[in-house]
Backbone as numpy.savetxt, mean C-alpha at the origin, in Angstrom:
# Nx Ny Nz CAx CAy CAz Cx Cy Cz
-14.46 1.86 -4.75 -14.66 3.46 -5.11 -15.01 4.93 -4.70
-14.50 4.30 -3.59 -14.09 5.34 -2.54 -13.28 5.03 -0.89
-12.35 5.62 -0.19 -11.91 5.37 0.62 -11.55 6.22 1.23
-12.27 6.45 2.87 -11.97 7.26 3.63 -10.88 6.56 5.09
-9.82 7.74 4.96 -8.88 7.01 6.34 -9.17 7.23 7.60
-8.93 6.70 9.02 -9.04 7.00 10.20 -10.31 7.02 10.30
-11.82 7.04 10.01 -13.29 6.74 9.99 -13.30 6.74 11.33
-14.18 7.69 11.99 -14.83 7.64 13.43 -16.16 7.22 13.95
-15.88 6.16 14.55 -16.72 5.27 15.30 -17.64 5.80 15.71
-18.78 7.10 15.46 -19.90 6.98 16.04 -20.96 7.15 15.69
-21.81 7.13 16.57 -22.04 8.60 18.17 -20.63 6.94 19.13
-20.75 7.75 20.03 -19.30 7.27 20.83 -20.29 6.62 21.78
-21.38 6.66 21.85 -22.06 6.04 22.66 -22.40 4.51 22.05
-22.43 4.37 20.83 -22.37 3.45 20.72 -21.08 2.36 21.36
-20.08 3.41 20.96 -18.60 2.82 21.16 -19.14 2.14 22.57
-18.99 2.55 23.75 -18.87 2.54 24.64 -20.02 1.62 25.46
-21.37 1.84 24.50 -22.22 0.91 25.19 -21.81 -1.06 25.34
-21.18 -0.87 23.15 -20.10 -2.32 23.18 -19.20 -2.75 23.89
-18.35 -1.67 24.34 -17.19 -2.34 25.71 -18.02 -2.04 26.74
-18.43 -1.90 27.41 -19.68 -2.13 28.52 -20.20 -3.85 28.08
-20.76 -4.32 27.31 -21.75 -5.35 26.90 -20.41 -6.33 26.99
-19.06 -6.13 26.70 -18.29 -7.14 26.37 -16.95 -7.47 27.53
-17.00 -6.40 28.39 -16.78 -5.58 29.07 -15.13 -5.44 29.47
-15.08 -4.65 28.27 -13.74 -4.10 27.88 -13.91 -2.61 28.40
-12.04 -2.31 28.80 -12.67 -0.68 29.25 -12.52 -0.10 27.72
-13.09 1.02 27.43 -13.57 2.07 26.61 -12.13 3.00 26.52
-11.31 2.98 24.95 -10.00 3.21 24.80 -10.35 5.02 25.26
-9.35 6.15 26.02 -9.70 7.12 26.93 -8.81 7.94 26.40
-8.81 9.53 26.62 -8.43 10.25 25.55 -6.85 10.18 27.21
-5.86 10.56 27.11 -4.93 10.53 28.30 -4.92 10.85 29.00
-4.84 12.15 28.68 -4.77 13.49 28.82 -6.03 13.92 30.52
-7.32 13.95 29.11 -8.24 13.94 30.28 -9.34 13.11 30.47
-8.26 11.89 30.33 -9.37 10.28 31.59 -10.96 11.02 30.24
-11.37 11.36 29.94 -13.10 11.10 28.87 -12.57 10.23 27.98
-13.48 9.63 26.84 -13.89 8.56 26.22 -13.16 9.25 24.77
-12.47 8.32 24.67 -11.60 8.58 23.04 -12.73 8.02 21.93
-12.61 8.93 20.98 -13.15 8.43 20.42 -12.66 7.21 18.83
-13.00 6.03 18.38 -12.34 5.05 18.04 -12.96 6.07 17.09
-11.81 4.43 15.81 -11.40 5.01 14.36 -11.07 3.58 13.93
-11.49 3.90 12.42 -11.44 2.59 11.72 -10.42 2.78 10.90
-8.42 2.45 10.40 -7.78 2.16 9.40 -8.69 3.09 8.15
-9.20 2.66 7.55 -10.14 2.41 6.45 -11.30 1.67 6.45
-12.68 2.86 5.44 -13.55 2.76 5.26 -14.09 2.63 3.82
-14.11 1.90 2.97 -14.07 2.05 2.05 -16.20 1.79 1.21
-15.93 2.53 0.08 -16.77 2.09 -0.50 -16.92 1.08 -1.85
-17.96 0.50 -1.59 -17.49 -1.04 -2.93 -18.97 -0.38 -3.81
-18.72 -0.84 -5.12 -19.34 -0.61 -6.25 -19.43 -2.32 -7.00
-20.23 -3.50 -6.25 -20.55 -4.62 -7.03 -21.22 -4.92 -7.85
-21.42 -5.03 -8.86 -22.86 -6.26 -10.17 -23.87 -4.47 -9.71
-23.47 -3.09 -9.34 -24.35 -2.14 -8.97 -24.65 -2.16 -7.82
-24.55 -3.13 -6.91 -24.76 -2.99 -6.06 -23.81 -1.90 -5.49
-24.02 -0.64 -3.84 -23.13 -0.10 -3.13 -23.15 -1.11 -2.10
-21.36 -1.75 -1.34 -21.37 -2.21 -0.02 -20.46 -1.14 0.39
-20.42 -1.91 2.18 -19.05 -1.27 2.64 -18.42 -1.85 3.63
-16.76 -2.08 3.25 -16.53 -2.52 4.36 -15.31 -1.70 5.05
-15.06 -2.12 6.25 -14.05 -1.48 6.93 -12.71 -2.17 7.09
-11.89 -1.92 6.96 -10.64 -2.23 7.21 -9.47 -1.85 8.52
-9.00 -2.70 9.46 -8.52 -2.59 10.26 -6.84 -2.96 10.00
-6.20 -2.00 9.81 -4.82 -2.54 9.54 -3.53 -2.53 11.06
-3.14 -3.69 10.65 -1.97 -3.52 12.78 -0.73 -4.63 11.83
0.43 -3.91 12.49 1.40 -4.97 12.48 0.78 -6.28 12.47
1.66 -7.36 13.06 1.69 -8.68 12.98 2.21 -8.31 14.75
3.18 -7.99 14.85 3.51 -8.14 16.40 2.90 -7.42 17.78
1.35 -6.67 16.89 0.58 -5.98 17.33 -0.63 -6.99 18.12
-0.59 -7.38 17.18 -2.11 -8.32 17.34 -1.90 -9.57 18.06
-0.68 -9.52 18.78 -0.30 -10.42 20.06 -0.30 -9.88 21.22
-1.39 -9.03 21.36 -1.00 -7.89 23.01 -2.79 -7.76 22.74
-2.69 -8.43 23.87 -4.39 -8.28 24.64 -5.01 -7.00 24.49
-4.70 -5.90 24.93 -5.54 -4.36 24.22 -5.65 -4.18 23.67
-5.07 -4.82 22.40 -4.87 -3.88 21.05 -6.21 -4.61 20.36
-5.90 -6.40 21.19 -6.96 -7.35 20.48 -8.57 -7.22 21.36
-8.65 -6.47 21.82 -9.93 -6.00 22.59 -10.60 -4.81 22.28
-9.78 -3.74 21.62 -10.06 -2.63 21.03 -10.54 -3.11 19.40
-9.79 -3.76 18.63 -9.92 -4.55 17.40 -11.05 -5.68 17.77
-11.81 -5.88 18.86 -13.02 -7.08 19.08 -14.31 -5.24 19.64
-14.19 -3.78 20.05 -15.06 -3.44 20.08 -14.90 -2.49 18.54
-13.88 -2.66 18.25 -13.89 -1.85 16.45 -15.26 -3.26 15.58
-15.21 -4.28 15.69 -15.79 -5.49 14.96 -16.97 -5.73 15.36
-17.22 -5.35 16.51 -18.49 -5.24 16.26 -19.60 -3.83 16.54
-18.77 -3.10 16.40 -19.33 -1.96 15.82 -19.70 -2.26 14.79
-18.83 -2.28 14.03 -19.23 -2.87 12.26 -20.43 -3.96 12.06
-20.52 -4.98 12.52 -21.20 -5.61 12.60 -22.72 -5.93 12.48
-22.89 -4.25 14.10 -24.35 -4.36 14.64 -24.87 -3.09 13.01
-23.89 -3.11 11.94 -24.33 -2.27 11.05 -24.13 -2.61 9.98
-24.04 -4.28 10.05 -23.81 -5.21 8.74 -22.79 -4.96 7.84
-21.73 -4.08 8.17 -20.10 -3.77 7.10 -19.45 -4.81 7.06
-19.08 -5.42 6.62 -17.95 -6.23 7.00 -16.68 -6.18 7.39
-16.30 -6.65 8.41 -15.05 -5.80 8.47 -13.89 -7.15 8.29
-12.47 -5.84 8.15 -11.37 -7.14 8.11 -10.53 -7.10 8.58
-9.47 -7.43 9.36 -8.13 -6.87 9.75 -6.81 -7.10 8.98
-6.17 -6.20 8.38 -5.29 -6.79 7.26 -3.80 -6.87 8.47
-2.87 -7.91 8.42 -1.93 -8.23 8.87 -0.98 -7.50 8.37
0.06 -6.74 8.72 1.05 -5.75 8.14 2.18 -6.51 8.99
3.02 -7.43 7.84 4.29 -8.08 8.13 5.38 -7.11 7.79
6.53 -7.56 8.05 7.73 -6.81 7.63 7.92 -6.82 5.89
7.40 -8.02 4.90 6.95 -8.35 3.54 6.39 -7.53 3.23
5.12 -7.75 3.90 4.24 -6.11 3.11 4.32 -4.98 3.17
5.42 -4.89 4.08 5.99 -3.28 4.38 7.14 -2.90 3.51
7.38 -4.07 3.41 8.68 -3.72 1.97 8.13 -3.56 0.90
7.14 -4.74 0.57 6.87 -4.15 -0.68 5.83 -3.13 -0.83
5.12 -2.52 -0.20 4.12 -1.53 -0.30 5.54 -0.12 -0.47
6.52 -0.46 0.31 7.87 0.52 0.24 8.00 0.49 -1.08
8.53 -0.37 -1.93 9.03 -1.12 -3.40 7.31 -0.11 -3.96
7.12 -0.20 -3.85 5.24 0.35 -4.65 5.50 2.05 -4.93
5.55 2.61 -3.75 5.91 3.60 -3.38 7.27 4.41 -4.15
8.56 4.16 -4.17 9.11 3.95 -4.97 8.92 4.21 -6.23
8.51 3.11 -6.26 8.52 2.22 -8.03 7.25 3.03 -9.13
6.49 4.15 -8.14 5.61 4.91 -8.73 5.91 6.70 -8.87
6.75 6.53 -8.03 6.70 8.04 -7.92 7.44 9.09 -9.22
8.43 8.45 -9.84 8.42 8.99 -11.26 7.01 9.16 -11.87
5.35 8.57 -11.58 4.61 8.19 -12.52 3.98 8.96 -11.90
3.90 9.25 -10.40 2.53 9.90 -9.76 3.25 11.29 -10.06
4.45 12.32 -10.06 4.45 13.12 -10.24 4.73 13.47 -11.88
3.58 12.89 -12.72 4.11 13.15 -14.54 5.63 13.46 -14.91
6.74 12.56 -14.90 8.15 12.57 -15.70 8.46 12.03 -16.52
7.23 11.39 -17.04 7.67 11.15 -18.49 6.07 9.58 -19.38
6.41 9.90 -20.30 5.06 9.31 -21.09 5.42 7.99 -21.38
4.06 8.13 -22.11 4.30 6.19 -22.19 5.13 6.02 -23.86
5.35 6.91 -24.64 6.08 6.80 -25.94 7.98 6.58 -25.03
7.79 7.31 -23.76 9.33 7.39 -23.62 9.17 6.20 -22.75
8.67 5.89 -22.35 8.65 4.68 -21.29 8.70 3.21 -22.11
8.17 3.22 -23.58 8.13 2.52 -24.46 9.10 2.26 -25.16
9.98 2.87 -25.23 11.50 3.66 -25.83 12.19 2.42 -24.48
12.24 3.02 -23.25 13.40 2.83 -22.58 12.88 1.18 -22.13
11.89 0.56 -22.62 11.75 -0.76 -21.81 13.03 -1.36 -22.83
12.82 -1.09 -24.57 13.41 -1.68 -25.12 14.77 -1.64 -24.81
15.40 -0.96 -23.86 17.17 -1.00 -23.40 17.17 -2.30 -22.28
16.40 -2.70 -21.75 16.23 -3.36 -20.87 16.20 -5.04 -20.83
17.16 -5.47 -20.55 17.41 -7.46 -21.15 17.05 -7.95 -19.27
16.48 -9.14 -19.64 15.45 -10.20 -18.99 17.20 -9.99 -18.34
16.91 -10.93 -16.57 17.67 -11.59 -15.99 18.42 -10.40 -15.25
19.65 -10.63 -14.83 20.27 -9.68 -13.31 21.42 -8.76 -13.74
20.68 -7.17 -13.64 21.09 -6.84 -13.88 21.66 -5.65 -13.08
22.80 -4.61 -13.31 23.31 -3.95 -12.51 22.93 -2.04 -12.25
22.43 -2.34 -11.27 21.76 -0.64 -11.07 22.56 0.45 -12.25
24.10 0.23 -12.28 24.71 1.54 -12.67 24.67 0.75 -13.98
24.97 -0.11 -14.11 24.29 -0.96 -15.87 23.80 -0.37 -16.58
22.40 -0.21 -16.03 20.93 0.24 -16.72 20.94 1.30 -16.82
21.45 2.40 -15.83 21.28 3.60 -15.28 22.16 3.84 -16.77
23.76 3.58 -16.69 24.28 4.02 -17.98 23.39 3.67 -19.60
23.15 3.41 -19.31 22.72 2.01 -20.75 20.73 3.72 -21.01
20.50 3.90 -20.38 19.68 5.43 -20.44 20.22 6.60 -20.26
21.27 7.04 -20.35 22.26 7.57 -20.09 22.28 7.77 -21.77
23.34 6.90 -22.27 23.36 6.94 -23.50 22.58 6.58 -24.43
21.01 5.94 -24.48 20.45 6.15 -25.28 19.03 6.79 -25.65
18.92 8.03 -24.07 17.25 8.71 -23.63 17.49 9.74 -24.09
19.03 9.85 -23.25 19.41 11.94 -23.67 18.69 11.97 -22.10
19.14 11.10 -21.46 18.73 11.22 -19.33 20.27 11.90 -18.92
20.39 12.56 -18.39 21.40 13.15 -17.12 21.57 11.45 -16.05
22.52 11.11 -15.68 22.57 10.02 -15.09 21.30 10.03 -13.66
21.78 11.19 -12.88 21.47 11.44 -11.71 19.47 10.52 -11.86
18.54 11.13 -13.04 17.49 11.23 -13.75 17.21 9.91 -14.09
18.09 9.01 -14.42 18.05 7.74 -15.51 17.73 6.44 -14.49
17.61 7.04 -13.01 17.22 5.56 -11.72 15.78 6.03 -11.91
15.53 7.31 -12.15 13.98 7.84 -12.19 13.60 6.75 -13.41
13.79 6.88 -14.55 13.45 6.16 -15.44 13.06 4.16 -14.90
14.48 4.14 -14.66 13.74 3.05 -14.25 12.77 2.31 -13.51
12.61 3.76 -12.34 11.40 3.60 -11.11 10.40 3.26 -11.79
10.05 4.31 -13.52 8.86 4.57 -14.15 8.67 3.34 -14.98
9.22 2.59 -14.64 9.44 0.78 -16.05 7.98 0.19 -15.17
9.19 0.22 -13.65 8.67 -1.14 -13.09 7.13 -0.70 -12.65
7.60 1.06 -12.10 5.35 1.27 -11.47 5.02 1.25 -13.01
5.36 1.09 -13.99 4.12 0.91 -15.09 4.36 -0.39 -15.30
4.37 -0.81 -14.83 4.91 -2.21 -15.42 5.33 -3.28 -16.45
5.48 -2.13 -16.95 6.64 -2.87 -18.33 8.05 -3.02 -17.60
8.44 -3.43 -16.49 9.92 -3.93 -16.27 8.61 -4.57 -14.92
9.20 -6.32 -14.95 9.04 -7.22 -13.69 9.74 -7.49 -12.73
10.16 -7.15 -11.33 10.59 -7.44 -10.22 10.35 -8.27 -9.19
11.56 -9.46 -9.39 11.11 -9.77 -7.73 10.37 -9.12 -6.77
9.20 -9.26 -6.00 8.72 -8.45 -4.72 9.71 -8.08 -3.34
9.93 -9.73 -3.34 10.93 -10.04 -2.16 11.57 -8.79 -1.88
12.28 -8.60 -2.86 13.81 -7.60 -2.73 13.39 -6.36 -2.33
14.98 -5.81 -2.48 14.36 -4.35 -1.48 15.10 -3.65 -2.55
13.81 -3.20 -3.76 14.43 -2.19 -4.78 14.95 -0.80 -4.53
14.76 -0.60 -3.00 15.52 0.81 -2.89 17.13 0.78 -3.07
17.15 -0.02 -1.93 18.68 -0.38 -1.60 19.28 -1.57 -2.54
18.89 -1.92 -3.64 19.35 -2.89 -4.72 20.17 -2.25 -5.62
21.47 -2.93 -5.85 22.92 -2.81 -6.19 22.47 -2.90 -7.43
21.23 -4.10 -7.87 21.17 -5.06 -8.93 19.90 -5.16 -8.76
19.05 -5.45 -10.21 17.66 -5.88 -10.30 17.85 -7.29 -10.74
16.92 -8.09 -10.37 16.65 -9.44 -11.43 15.37 -8.82 -12.21
15.34 -8.91 -13.44 14.35 -8.31 -14.24 13.90 -9.28 -14.96
12.50 -9.63 -14.49 11.68 -11.24 -14.38 11.15 -11.66 -16.00
10.46 -10.38 -16.10 10.04 -9.72 -17.43 10.00 -8.56 -18.23
10.18 -8.00 -19.27 9.68 -7.06 -19.54 8.52 -6.85 -20.48
7.79 -5.87 -20.16 6.72 -5.92 -21.64 7.16 -4.25 -22.43
7.29 -4.91 -23.61 7.40 -4.25 -24.81 6.01 -3.73 -25.56
5.90 -2.42 -25.80 5.19 -1.81 -26.95 3.97 -2.40 -25.83
3.45 -2.67 -25.11 1.98 -3.52 -24.57 1.73 -4.77 -24.53
2.67 -5.37 -24.84 2.97 -6.95 -25.51 4.12 -7.24 -24.51
3.36 -8.42 -23.66 4.37 -9.15 -22.86 5.53 -10.07 -23.89
6.69 -10.20 -23.50 7.68 -10.85 -24.00 8.08 -12.02 -23.52
């Protein structure tokens, strides 16, 4: 229902008490040496079966989780939410997940900016074949059959991927690929 980013853990006295009870140093503002207000990366407001609930999510790169100080700060954060009865989760950001997130951002850009309507995309997906495809061949096909300029043809492909009309291997870096392995296409809302 709602996502709040960098949600402050207030009142500050609460995280100070938690740190003291856990025998950990509370984070400080470097320039003033005063206690820093801690934050949680995401606070989600969820509704399931008509019931509102909250979930706190801490996002950390995998390589940071081996750092003792990072673990201590996560512990303070975890206890803060547990005392409020809020489910606390840690989302581990791996290199693969970073690439997948970048792929999604890249593929959905034309959709987020309103470049193509459904009718246009339904026509475009008819031009895509299953299997390995060179990016240049796909773009040429769009130019020839959809009356788009060459520099816009890749955005057509992005929109097809972002709208899930074309399915690719998510382990591939779509932005840098010279070729795409088309796993499946969806024609006029019906999977083929």
